[in-house]
PDB file of C-alpha atoms in Angstrom:
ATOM      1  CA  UNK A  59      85.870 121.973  96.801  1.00 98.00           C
ATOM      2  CA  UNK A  60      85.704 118.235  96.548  1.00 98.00           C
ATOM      3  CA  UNK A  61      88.226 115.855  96.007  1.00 98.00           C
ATOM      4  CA  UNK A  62      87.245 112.400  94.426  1.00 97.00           C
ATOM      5  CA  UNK A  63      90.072 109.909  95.409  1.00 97.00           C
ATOM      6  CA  UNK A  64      91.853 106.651  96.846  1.00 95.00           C
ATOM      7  CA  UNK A  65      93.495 107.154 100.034  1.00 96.00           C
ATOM      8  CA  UNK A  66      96.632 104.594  98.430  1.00 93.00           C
ATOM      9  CA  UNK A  67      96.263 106.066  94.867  1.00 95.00           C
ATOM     10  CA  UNK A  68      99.566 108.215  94.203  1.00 96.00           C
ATOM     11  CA  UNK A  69      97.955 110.274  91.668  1.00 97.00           C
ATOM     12  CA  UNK A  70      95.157 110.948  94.101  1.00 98.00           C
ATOM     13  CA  UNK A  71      97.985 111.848  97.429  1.00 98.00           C
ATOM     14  CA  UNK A  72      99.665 114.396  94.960  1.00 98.00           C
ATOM     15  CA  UNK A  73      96.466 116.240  94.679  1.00 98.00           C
ATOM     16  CA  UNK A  74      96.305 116.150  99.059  1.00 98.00           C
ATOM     17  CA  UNK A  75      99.507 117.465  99.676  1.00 98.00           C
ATOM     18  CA  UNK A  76      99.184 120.413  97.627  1.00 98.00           C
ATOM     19  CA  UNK A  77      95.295 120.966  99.422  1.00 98.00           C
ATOM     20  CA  UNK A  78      97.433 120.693 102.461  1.00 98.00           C
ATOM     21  CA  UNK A  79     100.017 122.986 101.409  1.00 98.00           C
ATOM     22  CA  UNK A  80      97.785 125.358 100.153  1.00 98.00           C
ATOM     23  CA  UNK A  81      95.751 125.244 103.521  1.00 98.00           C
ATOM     24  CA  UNK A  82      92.707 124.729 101.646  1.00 98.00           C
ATOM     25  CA  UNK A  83      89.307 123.136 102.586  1.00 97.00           C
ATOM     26  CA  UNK A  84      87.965 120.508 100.776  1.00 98.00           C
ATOM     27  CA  UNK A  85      85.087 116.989 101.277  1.00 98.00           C
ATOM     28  CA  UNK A  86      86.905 114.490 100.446  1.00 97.00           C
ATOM     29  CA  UNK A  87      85.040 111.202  98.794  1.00 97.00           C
ATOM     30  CA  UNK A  88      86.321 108.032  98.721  1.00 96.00           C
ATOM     31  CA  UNK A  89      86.643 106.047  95.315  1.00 95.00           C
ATOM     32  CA  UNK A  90      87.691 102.245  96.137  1.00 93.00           C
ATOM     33  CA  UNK A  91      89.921 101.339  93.180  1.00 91.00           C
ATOM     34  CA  UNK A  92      90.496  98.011  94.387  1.00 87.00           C
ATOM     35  CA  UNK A  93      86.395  96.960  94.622  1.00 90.00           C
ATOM     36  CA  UNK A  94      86.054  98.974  90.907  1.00 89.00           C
ATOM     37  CA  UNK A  95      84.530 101.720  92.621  1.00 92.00           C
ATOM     38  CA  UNK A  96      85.645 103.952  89.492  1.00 93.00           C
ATOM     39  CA  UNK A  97      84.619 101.927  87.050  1.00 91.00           C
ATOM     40  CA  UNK A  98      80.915 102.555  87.960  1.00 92.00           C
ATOM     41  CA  UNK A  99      78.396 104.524  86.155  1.00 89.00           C
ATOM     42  CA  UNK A 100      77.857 106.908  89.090  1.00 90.00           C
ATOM     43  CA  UNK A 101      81.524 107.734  88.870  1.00 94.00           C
ATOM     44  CA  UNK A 102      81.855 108.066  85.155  1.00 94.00           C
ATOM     45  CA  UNK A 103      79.452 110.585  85.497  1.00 93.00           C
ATOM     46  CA  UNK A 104      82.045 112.194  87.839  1.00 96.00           C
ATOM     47  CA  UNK A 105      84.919 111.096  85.808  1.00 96.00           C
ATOM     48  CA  UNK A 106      84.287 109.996  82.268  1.00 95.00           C
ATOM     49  CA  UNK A 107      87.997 108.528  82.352  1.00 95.00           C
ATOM     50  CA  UNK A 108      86.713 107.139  85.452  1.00 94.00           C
ATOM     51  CA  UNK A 109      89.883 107.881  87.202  1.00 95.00           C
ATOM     52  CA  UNK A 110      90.861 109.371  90.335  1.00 96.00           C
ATOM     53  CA  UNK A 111      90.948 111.771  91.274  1.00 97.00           C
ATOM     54  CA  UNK A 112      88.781 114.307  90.456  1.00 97.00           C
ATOM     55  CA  UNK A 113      88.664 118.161  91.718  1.00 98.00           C
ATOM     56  CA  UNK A 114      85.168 119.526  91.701  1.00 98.00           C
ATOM     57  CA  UNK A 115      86.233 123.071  92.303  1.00 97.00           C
ATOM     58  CA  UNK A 116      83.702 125.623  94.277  1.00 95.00           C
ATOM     59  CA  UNK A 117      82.153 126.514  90.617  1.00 96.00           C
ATOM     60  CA  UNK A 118      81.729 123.148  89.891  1.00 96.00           C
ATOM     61  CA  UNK A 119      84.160 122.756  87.009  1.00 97.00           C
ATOM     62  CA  UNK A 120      85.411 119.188  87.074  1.00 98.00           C
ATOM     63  CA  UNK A 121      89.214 118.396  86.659  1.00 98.00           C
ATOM     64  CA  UNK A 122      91.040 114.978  86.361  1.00 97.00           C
ATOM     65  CA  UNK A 123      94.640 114.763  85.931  1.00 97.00           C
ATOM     66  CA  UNK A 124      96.522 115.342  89.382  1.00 98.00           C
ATOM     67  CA  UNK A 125      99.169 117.815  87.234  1.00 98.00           C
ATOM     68  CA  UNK A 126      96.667 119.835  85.933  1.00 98.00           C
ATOM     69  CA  UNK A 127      94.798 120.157  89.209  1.00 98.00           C
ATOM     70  CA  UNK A 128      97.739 121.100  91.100  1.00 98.00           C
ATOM     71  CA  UNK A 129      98.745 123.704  88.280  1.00 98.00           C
ATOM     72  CA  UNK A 130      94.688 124.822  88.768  1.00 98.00           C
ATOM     73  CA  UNK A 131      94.988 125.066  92.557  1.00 98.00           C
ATOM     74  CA  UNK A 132      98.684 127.610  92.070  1.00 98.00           C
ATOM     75  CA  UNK A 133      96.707 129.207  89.670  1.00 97.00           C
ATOM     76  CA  UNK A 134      93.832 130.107  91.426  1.00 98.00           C
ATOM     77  CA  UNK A 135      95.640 130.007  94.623  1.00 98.00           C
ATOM     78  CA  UNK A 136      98.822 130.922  94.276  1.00 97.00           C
ATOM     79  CA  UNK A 137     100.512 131.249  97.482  1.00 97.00           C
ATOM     80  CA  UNK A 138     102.496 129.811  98.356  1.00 97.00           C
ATOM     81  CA  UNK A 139     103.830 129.014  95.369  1.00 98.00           C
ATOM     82  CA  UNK A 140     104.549 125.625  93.768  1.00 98.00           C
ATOM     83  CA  UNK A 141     106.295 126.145  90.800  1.00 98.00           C
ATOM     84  CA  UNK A 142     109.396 129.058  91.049  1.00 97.00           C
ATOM     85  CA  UNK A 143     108.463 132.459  89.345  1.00 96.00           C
ATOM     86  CA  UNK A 144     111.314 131.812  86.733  1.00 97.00           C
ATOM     87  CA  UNK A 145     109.939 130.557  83.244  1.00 98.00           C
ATOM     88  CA  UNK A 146     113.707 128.697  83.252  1.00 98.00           C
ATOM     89  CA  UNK A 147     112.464 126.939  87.649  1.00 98.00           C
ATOM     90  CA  UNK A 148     108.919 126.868  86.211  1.00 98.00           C
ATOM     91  CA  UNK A 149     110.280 124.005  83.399  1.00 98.00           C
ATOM     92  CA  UNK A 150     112.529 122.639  85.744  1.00 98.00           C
ATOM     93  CA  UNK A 151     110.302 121.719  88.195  1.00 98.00           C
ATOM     94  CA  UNK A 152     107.589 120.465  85.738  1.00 98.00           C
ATOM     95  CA  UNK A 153     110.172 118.279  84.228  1.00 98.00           C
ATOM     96  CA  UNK A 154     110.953 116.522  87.601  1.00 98.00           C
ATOM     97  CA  UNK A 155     107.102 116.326  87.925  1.00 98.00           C
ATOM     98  CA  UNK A 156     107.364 114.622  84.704  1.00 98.00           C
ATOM     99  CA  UNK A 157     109.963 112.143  85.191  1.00 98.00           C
ATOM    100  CA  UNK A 158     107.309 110.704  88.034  1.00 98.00           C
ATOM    101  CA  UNK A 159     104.449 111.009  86.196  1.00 97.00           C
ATOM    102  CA  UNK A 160     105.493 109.676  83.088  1.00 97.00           C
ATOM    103  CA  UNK A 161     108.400 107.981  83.204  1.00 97.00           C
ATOM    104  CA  UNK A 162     107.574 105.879  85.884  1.00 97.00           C
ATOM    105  CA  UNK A 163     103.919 106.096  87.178  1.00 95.00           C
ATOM    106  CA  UNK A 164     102.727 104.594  83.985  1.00 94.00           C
ATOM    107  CA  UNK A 165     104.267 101.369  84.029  1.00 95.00           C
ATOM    108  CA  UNK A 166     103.575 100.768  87.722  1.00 92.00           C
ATOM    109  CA  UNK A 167     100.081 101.809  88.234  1.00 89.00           C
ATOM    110  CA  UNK A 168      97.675  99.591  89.663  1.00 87.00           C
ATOM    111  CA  UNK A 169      95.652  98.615  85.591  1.00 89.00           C
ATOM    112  CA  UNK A 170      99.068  97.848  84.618  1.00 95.00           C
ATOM    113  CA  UNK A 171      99.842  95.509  87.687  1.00 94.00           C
ATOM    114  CA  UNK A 172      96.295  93.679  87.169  1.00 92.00           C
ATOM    115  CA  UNK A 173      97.029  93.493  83.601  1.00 95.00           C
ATOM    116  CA  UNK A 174     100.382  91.636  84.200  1.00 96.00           C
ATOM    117  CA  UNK A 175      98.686  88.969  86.593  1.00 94.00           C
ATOM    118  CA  UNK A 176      95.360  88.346  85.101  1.00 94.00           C
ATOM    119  CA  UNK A 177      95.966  88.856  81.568  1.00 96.00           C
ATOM    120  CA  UNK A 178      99.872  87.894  80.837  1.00 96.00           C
ATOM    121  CA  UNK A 179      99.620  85.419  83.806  1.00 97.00           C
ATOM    122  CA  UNK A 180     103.169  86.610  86.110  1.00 95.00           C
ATOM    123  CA  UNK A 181     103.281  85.580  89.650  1.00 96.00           C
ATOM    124  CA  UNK A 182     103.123  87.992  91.958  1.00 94.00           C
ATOM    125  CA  UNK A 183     107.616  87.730  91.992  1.00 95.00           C
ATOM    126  CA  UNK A 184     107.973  88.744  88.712  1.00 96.00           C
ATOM    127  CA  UNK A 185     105.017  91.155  89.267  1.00 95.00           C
ATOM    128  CA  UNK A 186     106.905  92.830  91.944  1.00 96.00           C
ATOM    129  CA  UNK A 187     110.104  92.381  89.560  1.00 96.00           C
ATOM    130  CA  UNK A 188     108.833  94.532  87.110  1.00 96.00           C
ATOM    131  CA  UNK A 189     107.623  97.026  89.488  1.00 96.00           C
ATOM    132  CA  UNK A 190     110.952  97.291  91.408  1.00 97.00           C
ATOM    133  CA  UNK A 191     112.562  97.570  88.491  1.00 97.00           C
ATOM    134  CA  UNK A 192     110.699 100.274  86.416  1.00 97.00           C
ATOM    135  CA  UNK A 193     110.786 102.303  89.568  1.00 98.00           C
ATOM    136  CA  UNK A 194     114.381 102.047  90.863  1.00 98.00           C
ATOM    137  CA  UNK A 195     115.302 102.641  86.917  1.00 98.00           C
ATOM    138  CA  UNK A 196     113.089 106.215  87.293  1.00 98.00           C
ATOM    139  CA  UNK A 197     114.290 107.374  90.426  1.00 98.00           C
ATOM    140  CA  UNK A 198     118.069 106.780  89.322  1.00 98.00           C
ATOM    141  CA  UNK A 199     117.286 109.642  86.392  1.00 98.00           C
ATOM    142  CA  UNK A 200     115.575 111.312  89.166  1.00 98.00           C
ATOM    143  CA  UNK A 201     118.878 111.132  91.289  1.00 98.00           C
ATOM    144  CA  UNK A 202     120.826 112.455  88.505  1.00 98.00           C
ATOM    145  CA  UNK A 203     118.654 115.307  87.666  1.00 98.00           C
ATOM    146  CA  UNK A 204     118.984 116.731  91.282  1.00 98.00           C
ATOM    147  CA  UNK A 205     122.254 115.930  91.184  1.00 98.00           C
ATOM    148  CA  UNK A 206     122.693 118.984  88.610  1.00 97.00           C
ATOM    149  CA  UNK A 207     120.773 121.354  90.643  1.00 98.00           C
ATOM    150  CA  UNK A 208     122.036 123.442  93.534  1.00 97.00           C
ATOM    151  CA  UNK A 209     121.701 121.672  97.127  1.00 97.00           C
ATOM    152  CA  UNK A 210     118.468 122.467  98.513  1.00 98.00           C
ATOM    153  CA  UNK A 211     116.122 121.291 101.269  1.00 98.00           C
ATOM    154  CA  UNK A 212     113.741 119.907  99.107  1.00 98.00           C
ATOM    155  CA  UNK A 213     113.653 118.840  95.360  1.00 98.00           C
ATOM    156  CA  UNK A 214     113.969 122.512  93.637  1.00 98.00           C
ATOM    157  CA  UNK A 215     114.856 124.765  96.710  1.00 97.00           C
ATOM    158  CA  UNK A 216     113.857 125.299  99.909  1.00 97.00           C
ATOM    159  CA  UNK A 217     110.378 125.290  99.796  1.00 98.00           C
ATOM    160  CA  UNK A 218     108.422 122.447  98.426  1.00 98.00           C
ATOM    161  CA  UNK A 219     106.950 122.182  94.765  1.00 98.00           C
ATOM    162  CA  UNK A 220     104.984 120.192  92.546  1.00 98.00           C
ATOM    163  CA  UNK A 221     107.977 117.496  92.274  1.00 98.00           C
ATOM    164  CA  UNK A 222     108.045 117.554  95.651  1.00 98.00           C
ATOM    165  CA  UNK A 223     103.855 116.463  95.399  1.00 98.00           C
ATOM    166  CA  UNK A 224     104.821 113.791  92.989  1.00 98.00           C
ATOM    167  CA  UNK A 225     108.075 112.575  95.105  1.00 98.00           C
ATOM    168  CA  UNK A 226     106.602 111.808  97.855  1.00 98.00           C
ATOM    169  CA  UNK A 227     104.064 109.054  97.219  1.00 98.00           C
ATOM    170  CA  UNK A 228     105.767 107.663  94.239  1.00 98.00           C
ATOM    171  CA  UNK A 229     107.997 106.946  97.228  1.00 98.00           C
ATOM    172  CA  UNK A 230     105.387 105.573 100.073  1.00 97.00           C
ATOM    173  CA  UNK A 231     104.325 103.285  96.929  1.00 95.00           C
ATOM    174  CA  UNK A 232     108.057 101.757  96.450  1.00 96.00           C
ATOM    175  CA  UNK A 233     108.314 101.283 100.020  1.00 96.00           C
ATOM    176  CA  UNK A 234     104.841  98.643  99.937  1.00 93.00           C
ATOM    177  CA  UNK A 235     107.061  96.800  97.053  1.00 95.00           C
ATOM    178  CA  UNK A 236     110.704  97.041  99.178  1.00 96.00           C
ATOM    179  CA  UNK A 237     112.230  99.523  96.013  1.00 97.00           C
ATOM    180  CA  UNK A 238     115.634  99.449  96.754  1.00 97.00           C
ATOM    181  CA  UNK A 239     116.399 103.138  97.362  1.00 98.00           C
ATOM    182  CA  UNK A 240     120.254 102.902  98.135  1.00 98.00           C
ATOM    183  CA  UNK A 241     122.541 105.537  96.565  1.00 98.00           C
ATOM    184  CA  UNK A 242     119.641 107.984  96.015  1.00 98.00           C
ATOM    185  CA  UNK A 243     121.204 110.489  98.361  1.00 98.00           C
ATOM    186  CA  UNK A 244     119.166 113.666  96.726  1.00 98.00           C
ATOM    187  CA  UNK A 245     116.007 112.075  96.728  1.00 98.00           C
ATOM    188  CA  UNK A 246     115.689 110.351  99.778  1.00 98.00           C
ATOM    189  CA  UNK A 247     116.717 113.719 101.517  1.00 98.00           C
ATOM    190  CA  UNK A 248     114.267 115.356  99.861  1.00 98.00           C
ATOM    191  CA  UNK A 249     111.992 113.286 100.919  1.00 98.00           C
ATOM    192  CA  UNK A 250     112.774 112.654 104.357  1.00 98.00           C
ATOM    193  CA  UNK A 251     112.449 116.381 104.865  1.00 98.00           C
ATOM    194  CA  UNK A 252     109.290 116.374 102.903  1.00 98.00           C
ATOM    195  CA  UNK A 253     107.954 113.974 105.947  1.00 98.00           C
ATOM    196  CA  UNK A 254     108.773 116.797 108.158  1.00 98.00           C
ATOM    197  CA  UNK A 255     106.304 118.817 106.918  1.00 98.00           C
ATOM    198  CA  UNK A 256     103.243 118.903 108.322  1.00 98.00           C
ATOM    199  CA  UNK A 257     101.116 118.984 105.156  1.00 98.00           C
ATOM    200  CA  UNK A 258     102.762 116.267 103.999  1.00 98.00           C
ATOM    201  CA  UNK A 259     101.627 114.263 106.842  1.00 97.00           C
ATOM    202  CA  UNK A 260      98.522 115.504 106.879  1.00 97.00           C
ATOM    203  CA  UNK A 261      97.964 114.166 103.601  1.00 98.00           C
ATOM    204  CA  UNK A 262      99.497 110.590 103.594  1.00 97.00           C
ATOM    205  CA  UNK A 263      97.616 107.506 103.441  1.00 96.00           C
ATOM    206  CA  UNK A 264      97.530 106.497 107.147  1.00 95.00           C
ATOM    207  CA  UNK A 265      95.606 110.380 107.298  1.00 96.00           C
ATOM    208  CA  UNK A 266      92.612 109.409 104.989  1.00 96.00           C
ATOM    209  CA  UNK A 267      89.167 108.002 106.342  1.00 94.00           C
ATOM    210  CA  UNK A 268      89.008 105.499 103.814  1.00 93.00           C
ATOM    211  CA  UNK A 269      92.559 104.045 104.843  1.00 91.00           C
ATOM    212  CA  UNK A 270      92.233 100.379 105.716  1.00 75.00           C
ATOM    213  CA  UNK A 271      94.468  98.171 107.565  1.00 43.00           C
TER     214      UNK A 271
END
């Protein structure tokens, strides 16, 4: 397999950590989203939403969406698990996936940031403003939707699962912006003992050859 990403691109670290967690192989091929990199036409023919990342699977089926390559890879690989064998975990866990993915990745990703400076002309305070804020607001329904769950070691039991995947660098991302995090006791544990895992450090940014300084 082949994995067209970012090394700082959340979408594209979700996709890592369950490669990681799956103990699978893949070539992984740097896409600078900060020099356009995406936007060329040797990536569109890659991507035609030219965005990262992309899973080229050993067939040579292309997939974009960093949900729908996850569900792929427990699909087609499917241990160990990430999503429960319950219909009733199964939604769940998708739903936590979901408050990440579209509840708060949207309005935070890095078009929408560029958009805000170049086009509606904020500084880069109220930039980070809006970003703090969009976040900290997502995570607090995060917070409360653990909060209904039993306690577990990670976000849905004691193993991790896709919300774990989308946790984590929607996380690493609110750190580079100083999110405050306080009072999100469930998450932040989660989390922390996400970083104890090692294919969750295996597939951070500070891991990736394309990381830079």
């Amino acid at each position: 397999m082949k994995l067209h990403n970012y090394f700082r691109s959340s979408a594209s670290f979700r996709v890592r950590i369950a490669l990681e967690l799956k103990g699978l192989a893949y070539e992984y091929l740097p896409v600078h989203l900060v020099k356009g990199e995406h936007k060329s036409g040797a990536y569109e023919s890659v991507s035609p939403s030219k965005l990262v990342p992309t899973l080229v699977t050993e067939d040579g089926a292309h997939l974009g969406q960093s949900m729908a390559i996850i569900e792929y890879l427990d699909e087609t690989h499917p241990e160990p698990p990430l999503l429960p064998r319950d219909a009733v975990g199964r939604a769940k866990v998708r739903a936590l996936a979901q408050l990440i993915a579209c509840e708060i990745h949207p309005l935070n990703n890095l078009r929408v940031l560029k958009y805000l400076v170049h086009e509606l002309k904020l500084d880069d305070e109220k930039k980070n403003a809006w970003y703090r804020h969009w976040v900290r607001d997502g995570l607090e329904a995060f917070e409360r939707e653990l909060a209904q769950l039993p306690a577990s070691t990670y976000c849905y039991g004691d193993t991790p699962t896709m919300a774990d995947c989308l946790l984590v660098p929607q996380i690493f991302n609110g750190k580079r912006f100083n999110v405050d995090f306080s009072g999100l006791t469930r998450t932040m544990a989660a989390f922390d003992n996400c970083m104890k895992h090692p294919a969750f450090q295996k597939a951070q940014p500070s891991s990736c050859p394309d990381n830079e300084a």
